[in-house]
Amino acid sequence: MKKMIWGLAVSSLCLSLSAHSANPVWLEGKTATEYSVDVYHSPTCGCCKGWIDHLEDHNFVVNAIETNDVSPIKQRLGVPPQAASCHTAVVNGIAIEGHVPAQDIKSLLAKQDHNVRLLTVPGMPSGGPGMDMPGARKDQFKVYAVSEENKISVYNSYDNY
C-alpha cells in the first residue's frame, strides 16, 4: 500500500512539474494585486506592445505613452546607457527598463525595497516577455536591480525556462 501511495505521489509531482515547465516561468505565480504603470514606447515597436500585453495579463493597469524618442525619459530616470532597452516604464516611482518579467516587478513592489530605483533587462533577449514570439529562440537573461547608490546587483536570472 505504501509503495502505491508513493508511486501516486511521485507521478503527481512529475505531472505538476511538467505542467509548469510547459510555460515560461513568468506565466506562473500570477497574483491578483493590481498596480498602475506608465510605459513609454515607440508607436511602431511590436515587442513593446507585447510587453504591455504581458503586464496587463498580470493585472497591471497600463498607461501606454507613445513617443518617438524615449531617450529623454531614460535620462530623466537615470537609466544608464548599458542598461537600456526599447521601452521604459515607471511604477510606484521605480523605473523599469526593458523586458522585465511582471512577477519580478510585483516581487519588488511587495518587498517595498525603497533602495531599488531601477529594474532592468538590458537589450532585447529573445524569448523574454514581449519577445516570446512563436518559434523564437530563448536566450538566457538576467534582471538587474540598481540601487539609489547606483550599485548594481542581479535581481533574478532566467537560464532554463
PDB file of N, CA and C in Angstrom, residues 78-87 96-99 119-124 144:
ATOM      1  N   GLY A  78      17.420  58.298 -14.976  1.00  0.00           N
ATOM      2  CA  GLY A  78      18.751  57.811 -14.626  1.00  0.00           C
ATOM      3  C   GLY A  78      19.048  56.406 -15.100  1.00  0.00           C
ATOM      4  N   VAL A  79      18.500  56.024 -16.260  1.00  0.00           N
ATOM      5  CA  VAL A  79      18.788  54.703 -16.820  1.00  0.00           C
ATOM      6  C   VAL A  79      20.154  54.764 -17.496  1.00  0.00           C
ATOM      7  N   PRO A  80      21.145  54.013 -17.003  1.00  0.00           N
ATOM      8  CA  PRO A  80      22.462  54.026 -17.644  1.00  0.00           C
ATOM      9  C   PRO A  80      22.374  53.471 -19.069  1.00  0.00           C
ATOM     10  N   PRO A  81      23.172  54.002 -19.994  1.00  0.00           N
ATOM     11  CA  PRO A  81      23.115  53.517 -21.384  1.00  0.00           C
ATOM     12  C   PRO A  81      23.302  52.002 -21.510  1.00  0.00           C
ATOM     13  N   GLN A  82      24.156  51.403 -20.683  1.00  0.00           N
ATOM     14  CA  GLN A  82      24.391  49.964 -20.763  1.00  0.00           C
ATOM     15  C   GLN A  82      23.213  49.147 -20.233  1.00  0.00           C
ATOM     16  N   ALA A  83      22.248  49.798 -19.589  1.00  0.00           N
ATOM     17  CA  ALA A  83      21.069  49.113 -19.067  1.00  0.00           C
ATOM     18  C   ALA A  83      19.849  49.320 -19.955  1.00  0.00           C
ATOM     19  N   ALA A  84      20.017  50.043 -21.052  1.00  0.00           N
ATOM     20  CA  ALA A  84      18.880  50.467 -21.874  1.00  0.00           C
ATOM     21  C   ALA A  84      18.289  49.334 -22.707  1.00  0.00           C
ATOM     22  N   SER A  85      17.023  49.527 -23.022  1.00  0.00           N
ATOM     23  CA  SER A  85      16.278  48.646 -23.909  1.00  0.00           C
ATOM     24  C   SER A  85      15.347  49.518 -24.740  1.00  0.00           C
ATOM     25  N   CYS A  86      14.285  48.938 -25.270  1.00  0.00           N
ATOM     26  CA  CYS A  86      13.435  49.693 -26.194  1.00  0.00           C
ATOM     27  C   CYS A  86      12.344  50.503 -25.502  1.00  0.00           C
ATOM     28  N   HIS A  87      11.923  50.129 -24.315  1.00  0.00           N
ATOM     29  CA  HIS A  87      10.863  50.876 -23.635  1.00  0.00           C
ATOM     30  C   HIS A  87      11.241  51.096 -22.171  1.00  0.00           C
ATOM     31  N   ILE A  96      11.417  50.929 -14.671  1.00  0.00           N
ATOM     32  CA  ILE A  96      11.505  49.568 -15.194  1.00  0.00           C
ATOM     33  C   ILE A  96      11.974  49.701 -16.635  1.00  0.00           C
ATOM     34  N   GLU A  97      13.106  49.104 -16.950  1.00  0.00           N
ATOM     35  CA  GLU A  97      13.695  49.241 -18.285  1.00  0.00           C
ATOM     36  C   GLU A  97      13.701  47.897 -18.997  1.00  0.00           C
ATOM     37  N   GLY A  98      13.059  47.854 -20.152  1.00  0.00           N
ATOM     38  CA  GLY A  98      13.109  46.662 -20.982  1.00  0.00           C
ATOM     39  C   GLY A  98      12.137  45.578 -20.575  1.00  0.00           C
ATOM     40  N   HIS A  99      12.456  44.360 -20.978  1.00  0.00           N
ATOM     41  CA  HIS A  99      11.540  43.226 -20.900  1.00  0.00           C
ATOM     42  C   HIS A  99      11.608  42.511 -19.551  1.00  0.00           C
ATOM     43  N   LEU A 119      14.742  48.508 -12.125  1.00  0.00           N
ATOM     44  CA  LEU A 119      14.892  47.113 -12.540  1.00  0.00           C
ATOM     45  C   LEU A 119      15.091  47.142 -14.046  1.00  0.00           C
ATOM     46  N   THR A 120      16.034  46.361 -14.556  1.00  0.00           N
ATOM     47  CA  THR A 120      16.304  46.399 -15.988  1.00  0.00           C
ATOM     48  C   THR A 120      16.681  45.033 -16.547  1.00  0.00           C
ATOM     49  N   VAL A 121      16.235  44.800 -17.766  1.00  0.00           N
ATOM     50  CA  VAL A 121      16.734  43.716 -18.604  1.00  0.00           C
ATOM     51  C   VAL A 121      17.357  44.417 -19.805  1.00  0.00           C
ATOM     52  N   PRO A 122      18.677  44.588 -19.794  1.00  0.00           N
ATOM     53  CA  PRO A 122      19.328  45.302 -20.895  1.00  0.00           C
ATOM     54  C   PRO A 122      19.146  44.577 -22.235  1.00  0.00           C
ATOM     55  N   GLY A 123      19.079  45.359 -23.288  1.00  0.00           N
ATOM     56  CA  GLY A 123      18.935  44.789 -24.623  1.00  0.00           C
ATOM     57  C   GLY A 123      17.550  44.222 -24.839  1.00  0.00           C
ATOM     58  N   MET A 124      17.469  43.260 -25.709  1.00  0.00           N
ATOM     59  CA  MET A 124      16.181  42.671 -26.060  1.00  0.00           C
ATOM     60  C   MET A 124      16.341  41.157 -26.210  1.00  0.00           C
ATOM     61  N   TYR A 144      18.430  42.992 -13.583  1.00  0.00           N
ATOM     62  CA  TYR A 144      19.331  43.700 -12.677  1.00  0.00           C
ATOM     63  C   TYR A 144      18.561  44.739 -11.879  1.00  0.00           C
TER      64      TYR A 144
END
